[in-house]
Short mmCIF file of C-alpha atoms and ligand atoms in Angstrom, two decimals:
data_model
loop_
_atom_site.label_atom_id
_atom_site.label_comp_id
_atom_site.label_asym_id
_atom_site.label_seq_id
_atom_site.Cartn_x
_atom_site.Cartn_y
_atom_site.Cartn_z
CA UNK A 1 16.89 4.06 -3.00
CA UNK A 2 16.36 6.71 -0.39
CA UNK A 3 13.40 6.98 1.96
CA UNK A 4 12.85 10.17 3.92
CA UNK A 5 10.23 11.61 6.16
CA UNK A 6 9.09 15.16 6.78
CA UNK A 7 6.50 15.74 9.47
CA UNK A 8 4.89 17.86 12.11
CA UNK A 9 3.49 16.23 15.24
CA UNK A 10 2.01 16.94 18.64
CA UNK A 11 5.43 17.07 20.26
CA UNK A 12 6.91 19.54 17.78
CA UNK A 13 3.97 21.78 16.93
CA UNK A 14 0.88 23.18 18.68
CA UNK A 15 -2.65 22.58 17.40
CA UNK A 16 -2.61 26.02 15.70
CA UNK A 17 0.11 24.73 13.35
CA UNK A 18 -1.02 21.09 13.11
CA UNK A 19 -4.51 22.06 12.03
CA UNK A 20 -3.08 24.05 9.10
CA UNK A 21 -1.23 21.02 7.76
CA UNK A 22 -3.84 18.40 8.67
CA UNK A 23 -5.10 16.51 5.63
CA UNK A 24 -8.64 15.21 6.04
CA UNK A 25 -9.30 11.66 4.85
CA UNK A 26 -11.47 12.92 1.96
CA UNK A 27 -8.55 15.05 0.77
CA UNK A 28 -5.86 12.38 0.91
CA UNK A 29 -6.24 11.24 -2.68
CA UNK A 30 -5.97 14.80 -3.93
CA UNK A 31 -2.83 15.48 -1.88
CA UNK A 32 -1.24 12.24 -3.07
CA UNK A 33 -1.75 13.41 -6.64
CA UNK A 34 -0.04 16.70 -5.73
CA UNK A 35 2.78 14.73 -4.12
CA UNK A 36 3.26 12.90 -7.41
CA UNK A 37 4.57 16.18 -8.89
CA UNK A 38 7.37 16.06 -6.32
CA UNK A 39 8.18 12.35 -6.01
CA UNK A 40 7.46 9.10 -7.80
CA UNK A 41 6.50 7.30 -4.60
CA UNK A 42 5.13 8.51 -1.29
CA UNK A 43 2.68 7.91 1.54
CA UNK A 44 0.89 10.54 3.62
CA UNK A 45 0.00 9.80 7.24
CA UNK A 46 -2.27 12.48 8.68
CA UNK A 47 -3.92 11.95 12.07
CA UNK A 48 -4.90 14.22 14.93
CA UNK A 49 -1.37 13.81 16.32
CA UNK A 50 0.65 14.32 13.14
CA UNK A 51 0.93 15.01 9.44
CA UNK A 52 3.85 13.11 7.89
CA UNK A 53 4.98 12.55 4.34
CA UNK A 54 7.13 9.50 3.56
CA UNK A 55 8.95 9.75 0.24
CA UNK A 56 10.95 7.13 -1.67
CA UNK A 57 13.15 8.16 -4.55
CA UNK A 58 16.31 7.23 -6.33
CA UNK A 59 19.54 7.96 -4.46
CA UNK A 60 20.33 11.04 -6.54
CA UNK A 61 17.17 12.87 -5.35
CA UNK A 62 17.16 14.76 -2.06
CA UNK A 63 13.98 13.32 -0.59
CA UNK A 64 14.18 15.51 2.52
CA UNK A 65 14.09 18.65 0.35
CA UNK A 66 11.26 17.13 -1.69
CA UNK A 67 9.14 16.63 1.44
CA UNK A 68 9.84 20.15 2.67
CA UNK A 69 8.92 21.65 -0.67
CA UNK A 70 5.65 19.64 -0.67
CA UNK A 71 4.76 21.01 2.78
CA UNK A 72 5.62 24.54 1.77
CA UNK A 73 3.84 24.51 -1.58
CA UNK A 74 0.68 22.59 -0.86
CA UNK A 75 0.10 22.81 2.87
CA UNK A 76 0.65 26.56 3.03
CA UNK A 77 3.15 26.42 5.83
CA UNK A 78 5.63 29.32 5.72
CA UNK A 79 9.30 28.34 5.67
CA UNK A 80 9.88 29.95 9.08
CA UNK A 81 7.20 27.73 10.64
CA UNK A 82 8.58 24.76 8.77
CA UNK A 83 12.06 25.32 10.22
CA UNK A 84 10.60 25.74 13.67
CA UNK A 85 8.08 22.92 13.81
CA UNK A 86 8.90 20.28 11.21
CA UNK A 87 11.27 17.34 11.49
CA UNK A 88 13.16 15.93 8.55
CA UNK A 89 14.56 12.40 8.80
CA UNK A 90 16.70 11.29 5.89
CA UNK A 91 18.49 8.22 7.26
CA UNK A 92 16.48 5.21 6.17
CA UNK A 93 16.89 3.32 9.45
CA UNK A 94 15.84 6.37 11.46
CA UNK A 95 12.74 6.76 9.25
CA UNK A 96 11.85 3.12 9.93
CA UNK A 97 12.43 3.51 13.66
CA UNK A 98 10.17 6.55 13.74
CA UNK A 99 7.38 4.78 11.84
CA UNK A 100 7.68 1.62 13.96
CA UNK A 101 7.43 3.67 17.16
CA UNK A 102 4.45 5.51 15.69
CA UNK A 103 2.65 2.27 14.75
CA UNK A 104 3.30 0.95 18.26
CA UNK A 105 1.61 4.01 19.75
CA UNK A 106 4.85 5.21 21.38
CA UNK A 107 4.71 8.49 19.49
CA UNK A 108 1.07 9.17 20.33
CA UNK A 109 -0.38 11.59 22.82
CA UNK A 110 -1.89 8.53 24.49
CA UNK A 111 0.84 5.85 24.71
CA UNK A 112 -0.23 2.49 23.32
CA UNK A 113 -3.47 3.77 21.76
CA UNK A 114 -4.92 1.38 19.18
CA UNK A 115 -6.29 3.78 16.58
CA UNK A 116 -2.88 4.62 15.11
CA UNK A 117 -2.36 1.05 13.85
CA UNK A 118 -5.49 1.30 11.67
CA UNK A 119 -4.48 4.78 10.55
CA UNK A 120 -1.02 3.55 9.37
CA UNK A 121 -2.74 0.71 7.44
CA UNK A 122 -5.22 3.15 5.96
CA UNK A 123 -2.47 5.53 4.81
CA UNK A 124 -0.79 2.60 3.02
CA UNK A 125 -4.06 1.43 1.39
CA UNK A 126 -4.97 4.88 0.07
CA UNK A 127 -1.46 5.45 -1.32
CA UNK A 128 -1.61 1.97 -2.94
CA UNK A 129 -4.88 2.91 -4.67
CA UNK A 130 -3.24 6.11 -5.89
CA UNK A 131 -0.37 4.05 -7.35
CA UNK A 132 2.16 5.83 -5.13
CA UNK A 133 3.67 2.82 -3.34
CA UNK A 134 6.78 0.93 -4.43
CA UNK A 135 8.20 -2.24 -2.92
CA UNK A 136 10.50 -0.61 -0.30
CA UNK A 137 7.72 1.71 0.98
CA UNK A 138 5.19 -1.13 1.07
CA UNK A 139 7.58 -3.36 2.98
CA UNK A 140 8.41 -0.52 5.39
CA UNK A 141 4.74 0.12 6.21
CA UNK A 142 3.82 -3.57 6.41
CA UNK A 143 6.76 -4.15 8.75
CA UNK A 144 5.60 -1.23 10.91
CA UNK A 145 2.09 -2.68 11.13
CA UNK A 146 3.47 -6.11 12.04
CA UNK A 147 5.67 -4.50 14.72
CA UNK A 148 2.69 -2.54 16.06
CA UNK A 149 0.67 -5.76 16.36
CA UNK A 150 3.52 -7.67 18.00
CA UNK A 151 4.09 -4.95 20.58
CA UNK A 152 0.42 -4.97 21.52
CA UNK A 153 0.32 -8.77 21.72
CA UNK A 154 3.65 -9.30 23.50
CA UNK A 155 3.69 -6.37 25.94
CA UNK A 156 1.05 -4.74 28.12
CA UNK A 157 1.46 -1.38 26.40
CA UNK A 158 -2.19 -1.32 25.35
CA UNK A 159 -3.60 -3.22 28.33
CA UNK A 160 -6.24 -1.01 29.87
CA UNK A 161 -4.79 1.71 27.68
CA UNK A 162 -6.32 5.10 27.70
CA UNK A 163 -7.66 6.50 24.49
CA UNK A 164 -8.32 10.06 23.46
CA UNK A 165 -11.97 9.39 24.21
CA UNK A 166 -11.37 8.11 27.74
CA UNK A 167 -9.11 11.09 28.44
CA UNK A 168 -11.89 13.38 27.20
CA UNK A 169 -14.23 11.84 29.76
CA UNK A 170 -11.56 12.20 32.49
CA UNK A 171 -11.18 15.86 31.61
CA UNK A 172 -14.95 16.42 31.65
CA UNK A 173 -15.14 14.72 35.05
CA UNK A 174 -12.34 16.91 36.43
CA UNK A 175 -14.16 20.07 35.36
CA UNK A 176 -17.80 19.10 36.03
CA UNK A 177 -17.44 16.49 38.76
CA UNK A 178 -20.17 13.88 38.63
CA UNK A 179 -21.29 13.14 35.06
CA UNK A 180 -24.32 11.13 36.08
CA UNK A 181 -26.71 14.08 35.80
CA UNK A 182 -25.13 15.57 32.72
CA UNK A 183 -26.51 16.13 29.29
CA UNK A 184 -23.76 15.59 26.73
CA UNK A 185 -23.74 16.55 23.07
CA UNK A 186 -21.37 14.82 20.65
CA UNK A 187 -20.82 16.56 17.32
CA UNK A 188 -19.47 14.10 14.72
CA UNK A 189 -20.61 10.49 14.37
CA UNK A 190 -17.44 9.04 12.82
CA UNK A 191 -14.88 6.81 14.55
CA UNK A 192 -13.93 9.45 17.13
CA UNK A 193 -17.60 10.17 17.87
CA UNK A 194 -18.25 6.46 18.33
CA UNK A 195 -15.32 6.09 20.74
CA UNK A 196 -16.32 9.14 22.77
CA UNK A 197 -19.91 7.92 22.90
CA UNK A 198 -18.77 4.52 24.17
CA UNK A 199 -16.51 6.09 26.81
CA UNK A 200 -19.23 8.40 28.17
CA UNK A 201 -21.83 5.66 28.16
CA UNK A 202 -19.45 3.37 30.08
CA UNK A 203 -19.09 6.12 32.71
CA UNK A 204 -22.84 6.28 33.13
CA UNK A 205 -23.72 9.59 31.47
CA UNK A 206 -27.47 9.25 31.05
CA UNK A 207 -28.38 11.77 28.38
CA UNK A 208 -26.36 11.66 25.19
CA UNK A 209 -27.28 13.59 22.07
CA UNK A 210 -25.53 13.15 18.73
CA UNK A 211 -25.28 15.62 15.85
CA UNK A 212 -23.55 14.84 12.60
CA UNK A 213 -23.46 16.12 9.03
CA UNK A 214 -25.25 13.00 7.81
CA UNK A 215 -28.49 12.69 9.86
CA UNK A 216 -28.66 8.90 9.39
CA UNK A 217 -25.22 8.50 10.90
CA UNK A 218 -26.21 10.61 13.91
CA UNK A 219 -29.38 8.52 14.32
CA UNK A 220 -27.47 5.22 14.06
CA UNK A 221 -24.94 6.22 16.71
CA UNK A 222 -27.61 7.71 18.99
CA UNK A 223 -29.60 4.48 18.73
CA UNK A 224 -26.68 2.41 20.05
CA UNK A 225 -26.54 4.69 23.11
CA UNK A 226 -30.20 4.99 23.85
CA UNK A 227 -29.64 8.67 23.03
CA UNK A 228 -31.25 10.97 20.52
CA UNK A 229 -30.05 12.47 17.24
CA UNK A 230 -30.27 16.20 16.59
CA UNK A 231 -29.99 18.37 13.54
CA UNK A 232 -26.57 19.97 13.07
CA UNK A 233 -28.37 23.16 12.00
CA UNK A 234 -30.24 23.42 15.32
CA UNK A 235 -27.28 23.29 17.65
CA UNK A 236 -28.05 26.49 19.57
CA UNK A 237 -31.28 24.97 20.89
CA UNK A 238 -29.32 21.95 22.14
CA UNK A 239 -26.53 24.03 23.65
CA UNK A 240 -29.01 25.72 25.97
CA UNK A 241 -29.62 22.50 27.85
CA UNK A 242 -26.22 20.77 27.59
CA UNK A 243 -23.47 20.60 30.20
CA UNK A 244 -20.75 19.15 27.98
CA UNK A 245 -20.11 19.30 24.24
CA UNK A 246 -17.48 17.12 22.55
CA UNK A 247 -16.72 18.02 18.93
CA UNK A 248 -15.02 15.53 16.61
CA UNK A 249 -16.07 16.22 13.02
CA UNK A 250 -13.66 16.35 10.11
CA UNK A 251 -14.93 19.73 9.00
CA UNK A 252 -12.72 22.33 7.34
CA UNK A 253 -14.81 25.14 8.94
CA UNK A 254 -15.95 25.99 12.46
CA UNK A 255 -19.04 24.06 13.48
CA UNK A 256 -19.51 26.04 16.68
CA UNK A 257 -18.65 29.72 16.57
CA UNK A 258 -18.91 32.63 19.00
CA UNK A 259 -22.33 33.54 17.69
CA UNK A 260 -23.79 30.07 18.38
CA UNK A 261 -22.36 29.80 21.87
CA UNK A 262 -23.16 33.39 22.87
CA UNK A 263 -26.79 32.93 21.79
CA UNK A 264 -27.08 29.76 23.84
CA UNK A 265 -25.31 31.16 26.91
CA UNK A 266 -27.73 34.12 27.02
CA UNK A 267 -30.44 31.59 27.87
CA UNK A 268 -28.39 29.90 30.61
CA UNK A 269 -25.87 32.43 31.95
CA UNK A 270 -25.44 30.73 35.32
CA UNK A 271 -24.93 27.20 34.01
CA UNK A 272 -21.33 26.35 33.01
CA UNK A 273 -20.72 24.79 29.60
CA UNK A 274 -17.68 22.58 28.97
CA UNK A 275 -16.63 22.30 25.34
CA UNK A 276 -13.96 19.74 24.42
CA UNK A 277 -12.85 20.04 20.82
CA UNK A 278 -10.71 17.05 19.78
CA UNK A 279 -10.96 17.66 16.05
CA UNK A 280 -7.91 18.61 13.98
CA UNK A 281 -8.55 21.09 12.38
CA UNK A 282 -10.55 22.40 15.31
CA UNK A 283 -14.37 22.57 15.10
CA UNK A 284 -14.83 25.36 17.63
CA UNK A 285 -13.83 28.98 17.11
CA UNK A 286 -11.08 29.64 19.71
CA UNK A 287 -12.69 32.97 20.78
CA UNK A 288 -15.52 30.92 22.33
CA UNK A 289 -13.12 30.60 25.28
CA UNK A 290 -13.75 34.28 26.09
CA UNK A 291 -17.47 33.76 26.73
CA UNK A 292 -18.44 33.88 30.36
CA UNK A 293 -18.98 30.48 32.01
CA UNK A 294 -17.73 28.56 28.94
CA UNK A 295 -14.71 26.28 29.42
CA UNK A 296 -13.11 25.41 26.10
CA UNK A 297 -10.44 22.71 25.68
CA UNK A 298 -8.71 21.36 22.60
CA UNK A 299 -6.76 18.17 21.96
CA UNK A 300 -3.49 19.69 23.24
CA UNK A 301 -5.14 20.25 26.61
CA UNK A 302 -5.32 16.48 27.04
CA UNK A 303 -1.52 16.39 27.37
CA UNK A 304 -1.41 16.66 31.14
CA UNK A 305 -3.64 13.62 31.65
CA UNK A 306 -1.75 11.68 28.96
CA UNK A 307 1.61 12.36 30.70
CA UNK A 308 0.41 10.31 33.66
CA UNK A 309 -0.38 7.52 31.19
CA UNK A 310 3.20 7.70 29.82
CA UNK A 311 4.69 7.35 33.31
CA UNK A 312 2.51 4.30 34.05
CA UNK A 313 3.74 2.64 30.86
CA UNK A 314 7.49 3.30 31.14
CA UNK A 315 8.30 -0.39 31.67
CA UNK A 316 6.20 -1.48 28.72
CA UNK A 317 7.98 1.09 26.54
CA UNK A 318 11.27 -0.73 27.27
CA UNK A 319 9.74 -4.06 26.16
CA UNK A 320 8.27 -2.45 23.07
CA UNK A 321 11.63 -0.90 22.19
CA UNK A 322 13.30 -4.33 22.28
CA UNK A 323 10.74 -5.69 19.82
CA UNK A 324 11.22 -2.63 17.61
CA UNK A 325 15.02 -3.15 17.57
CA UNK A 326 14.63 -6.79 16.45
CA UNK A 327 12.17 -5.80 13.72
CA UNK A 328 14.49 -2.99 12.56
CA UNK A 329 17.31 -5.53 12.14
CA UNK A 330 15.04 -7.74 10.01
CA UNK A 331 14.08 -4.74 7.89
CA UNK A 332 17.74 -3.71 7.45
CA UNK A 333 18.60 -7.22 6.21
CA UNK A 334 15.68 -7.11 3.76
CA UNK A 335 16.73 -3.67 2.47
CA UNK A 336 20.28 -4.91 2.07
CA UNK A 337 19.14 -7.91 0.03
CA UNK A 338 16.96 -5.64 -2.10
CA UNK A 339 19.76 -3.16 -2.72
CA UNK A 340 22.32 -5.81 -3.63
CA UNK A 341 19.93 -7.99 -5.65
CA UNK A 342 20.59 -6.25 -9.03
CA UNK A 343 24.38 -6.41 -8.51
CA UNK A 344 24.24 -10.04 -7.40
CA UNK A 345 22.07 -11.15 -10.30
CA UNK A 346 24.05 -9.15 -12.91
CA UNK A 347 27.32 -10.61 -11.60
CA UNK A 348 25.88 -14.14 -11.75
CA UNK A 349 24.55 -13.58 -15.27
CA UNK A 350 27.93 -12.25 -16.41
CA UNK A 351 29.79 -15.21 -14.88
CA UNK A 352 27.32 -17.66 -16.45
CA UNK A 353 27.70 -16.04 -19.89
CA UNK A 354 31.51 -16.36 -19.65
CA UNK A 355 31.31 -19.94 -18.45
CA UNK A 356 28.96 -21.16 -21.16
CA UNK A 357 30.86 -19.29 -23.94
CA UNK A 358 34.18 -20.78 -22.80
CA UNK A 359 32.69 -24.25 -22.51
CA UNK A 360 31.24 -24.01 -26.05
CA UNK A 361 34.65 -23.00 -27.40
CA UNK A 362 36.31 -25.94 -25.67
CA UNK A 363 33.66 -28.43 -26.81
CA UNK A 364 34.24 -27.37 -30.41
CA UNK A 365 37.95 -28.23 -30.09
CA UNK A 366 37.38 -31.67 -28.54
CA UNK A 367 36.36 -34.94 -30.18
CA UNK A 368 32.57 -35.45 -30.14
CA UNK A 369 31.60 -36.22 -26.53
CA UNK A 370 28.80 -38.35 -25.24
CA UNK A 371 25.86 -36.61 -23.53
CA UNK A 372 27.08 -37.96 -20.21
CA UNK A 373 30.57 -36.43 -20.71
CA UNK A 374 29.03 -33.08 -21.76
CA UNK A 375 26.85 -33.10 -18.61
CA UNK A 376 29.95 -33.72 -16.45
CA UNK A 377 31.75 -30.74 -17.99
CA UNK A 378 28.67 -28.56 -17.66
CA UNK A 379 28.28 -29.44 -13.96
CA UNK A 380 31.99 -29.03 -13.23
CA UNK A 381 32.28 -25.56 -14.82
CA UNK A 382 29.08 -24.41 -13.07
CA UNK A 383 30.43 -25.59 -9.78
CA UNK A 384 33.76 -23.75 -10.31
CA UNK A 385 31.90 -20.49 -11.01
CA UNK A 386 29.59 -20.95 -8.00
CA UNK A 387 32.56 -21.68 -5.69
CA UNK A 388 34.50 -18.62 -6.91
CA UNK A 389 31.49 -16.34 -6.39
CA UNK A 390 30.34 -17.84 -3.10
CA UNK A 391 32.49 -15.78 -0.73
CA UNK A 392 32.18 -12.39 -2.47
CA UNK A 393 28.38 -12.75 -2.74
CA UNK A 394 28.09 -13.80 0.88
CA UNK A 395 30.16 -10.77 1.88
CA UNK A 396 28.05 -8.45 -0.26
CA UNK A 397 24.78 -9.72 1.20
CA UNK A 398 25.87 -9.63 4.82
CA UNK A 399 27.95 -6.49 5.23
CA UNK A 400 25.17 -3.95 5.59
CA UNK A 401 27.31 -1.16 7.05
CA UNK A 402 29.22 -0.38 3.88
CA UNK A 403 26.75 -1.81 1.39
CA UNK A 404 26.90 1.05 -1.11
CA UNK A 405 30.71 0.98 -1.25
CA UNK A 406 30.84 -2.81 -1.61
CA UNK A 407 28.22 -2.74 -4.32
CA UNK A 408 30.16 -0.11 -6.25
CA UNK A 409 33.46 -1.97 -5.83
CA UNK A 410 32.01 -5.19 -7.22
CA UNK A 411 30.62 -3.35 -10.23
CA UNK A 412 33.99 -1.68 -10.85
CA UNK A 413 36.01 -4.88 -10.41
CA UNK A 414 33.80 -6.91 -12.73
CA UNK A 415 33.08 -4.00 -15.06
CA UNK A 416 29.30 -3.86 -15.32
CA UNK A 417 26.47 -1.44 -14.64
CA UNK A 418 23.11 -2.16 -13.05
CA UNK A 419 19.70 -0.51 -13.02
CA UNK A 420 18.81 0.21 -9.38
CA UNK A 421 15.25 -0.70 -8.31
CA UNK A 422 12.65 2.09 -8.14
N1 NAP B 501 -10.36 8.57 15.39
C1 NAP B 501 -9.73 8.96 16.48
O1 NAP B 501 -9.30 8.14 17.30
C2 NAP B 501 -9.53 10.43 16.77
C3 NAP B 501 -8.90 10.80 17.97
C4 NAP B 501 -8.73 12.15 18.26
C5 NAP B 501 -9.18 13.10 17.38
N2 NAP B 501 -9.77 12.74 16.21
C6 NAP B 501 -10.23 13.80 15.30
O2 NAP B 501 -11.64 13.69 15.20
C7 NAP B 501 -12.07 14.11 13.89
C8 NAP B 501 -12.88 12.99 13.26
O3 NAP B 501 -12.07 11.84 13.14
P1 NAP B 501 -12.72 10.40 12.86
O4 NAP B 501 -11.64 9.43 13.05
O5 NAP B 501 -13.99 10.27 13.61
O6 NAP B 501 -13.06 10.51 11.29
P2 NAP B 501 -14.17 9.70 10.49
O7 NAP B 501 -14.47 8.40 11.12
O8 NAP B 501 -13.76 9.75 9.07
O9 NAP B 501 -15.48 10.60 10.63
C9 NAP B 501 -15.52 11.88 10.09
C10 NAP B 501 -16.58 12.68 10.79
O10 NAP B 501 -16.51 14.02 10.34
C11 NAP B 501 -17.78 14.42 9.81
N3 NAP B 501 -17.54 15.33 8.67
C12 NAP B 501 -16.75 15.09 7.60
N4 NAP B 501 -16.74 16.17 6.81
C13 NAP B 501 -17.53 17.10 7.40
C14 NAP B 501 -17.91 18.43 7.06
N5 NAP B 501 -17.46 19.00 5.94
N6 NAP B 501 -18.74 19.08 7.90
C15 NAP B 501 -19.19 18.49 9.03
N7 NAP B 501 -18.86 17.24 9.41
C16 NAP B 501 -18.03 16.56 8.60
C17 NAP B 501 -18.46 13.14 9.39
O11 NAP B 501 -19.83 13.35 9.42
P3 NAP B 501 -20.91 12.37 8.70
O12 NAP B 501 -20.33 10.99 8.77
O13 NAP B 501 -22.12 12.53 9.52
O14 NAP B 501 -21.08 12.86 7.30
C18 NAP B 501 -17.99 12.19 10.49
O15 NAP B 501 -18.75 12.38 11.65
C19 NAP B 501 -10.79 14.41 13.12
O16 NAP B 501 -10.55 15.79 13.16
C20 NAP B 501 -9.70 13.67 13.89
O17 NAP B 501 -8.44 14.29 13.75
C21 NAP B 501 -9.96 11.42 15.88
#
C-alpha cells in the first residue's frame, strides 16, 4: 500500500494560484467522484490555506503521479504552475507527518488555529460518504485528528491563539485606528462570517451589518450581534455608509466588483473604505484596489501579523513536535502490523495445514488412541509449530525498517503468495 499527497498551500503558492485550485465544500463530492477515475481511494482537504489530495493505492501504482494528473486534469492548473507551486510527498511517513502537523495547526497561516481540526474531520467524513476511504487512509486521518486534539490539550499552542478573524480585526484596527465608531459590513454568514462577527463584536464595533446569499442566515447572524441584515443585491447602498467590509462567502464569482465599489465611492469620495477579503477564491475583484481611497487586502496580507504569532509560539511548536513524533511511531507500528498481517496469517495457516495433515497420517498408523492421548498429541504438535514460528513472526512484526524485504523473504522461503490489503 502506498499513500501519497499532492498539494498547494499558503507557503508554496499565492492566493492567485490557490483560488484556482480551491474546492468549495459544495463541490467536494463531485471532485471525489472525479478522483475515483484516478485512484481507488482518496481524500481531498481544501481550506483557505491549502488544497491537498491524499491518495492510497496498491504499491505498483505511482500515487504521486496520480495526484499530479488529478490536479492538472480537473483543477485546471498548468503543468508549469504545478511544478512551481505544488508539493508531492510519496514517503508514507512524510505524508503522515505533514498531515499531523496540519491537524495541529502548525502548517496554518495562524499557528495553532482550531478550525483546521474540524476541516480535517470534515474531509474524512465527506470522503467516507463517497466510499473513497480504505482502512489505512481512515486510520491516518483519525490518528491526525487525535494528534491535533492532544497537542491542543497538552501544549499551549492554541491558548489565546489568534484566528483568521482576530487577525482581520487587528488589520482593520491598524488601518482605521479606533473601531468604536465604525460601521462594518460582513458578507457571508457561514463559519468564517460567524467568527469575524464574534471578533469584531468583542472589540466593541457598534454597528455590524450582515449580508449573505440566504437572507435567513444573514438575519440569524445579525440577530446574535444586535446588528442588522441586508440584502446581498443592495450592497452599493450599504457600501456608501460603511468603513470596513469583510468578505467571506464561498462564491465562485466576485461578489464585489469595480462597478459596485466605484458607484459607492462616488457618494463618499473623502471617506476611506477598508475591504478585507478572506475568501478563497476571492470575493472581491482585485482591480478594486485601484479605486481612490479604497484599501483592499486579501488573506495573504494577513501573513505579516501571523508571523508575530509564530514567533510567540516557537516553544509550543517544540512541545507539539514531540507529541507528533510519538504519534508517528504509533502509526508506523500500526502500518507495519497491517502490512505484515496477510503474510503472518498465511504462514500460520500453511503451518497449521501441514501440522494437522501430518498428525492425521501418524494417527492412522498408530493403534486406536484414547481421546485424552489424541488431545496430548494435538497440543504438543501445535506447540512445536508455535515455538518454531515465534521468533520469525516477532522479527517480521517488529523490524519496520526493512519490512517489504522481510515480507518478501518469508514468502519466498515458505513458498506462498498473499493478497495485499487494498
Ligand atoms: N472557516 C474559516 O475559519 C475560514 C478562515 C479563513 C477564510 N475562510 C474562507 O471563507 C469562505 C467561507 O468559509 P466558511 O468556513 O464560512 O464556509 P461555510 O461555513 O460553508 O459558509 C459558506 C458561506 O458562503 C456563502 N455562499 C456559498 N455559496 C455561495 C454563492 N454561490 N454565492 C454567494 N455566497 C455563497 C454561504 O451563504 P449562505 O449560507 O447565506 O447561503 C455562506 O455564508 C471560504 O472561502 C473560506 O476559504 C474561512
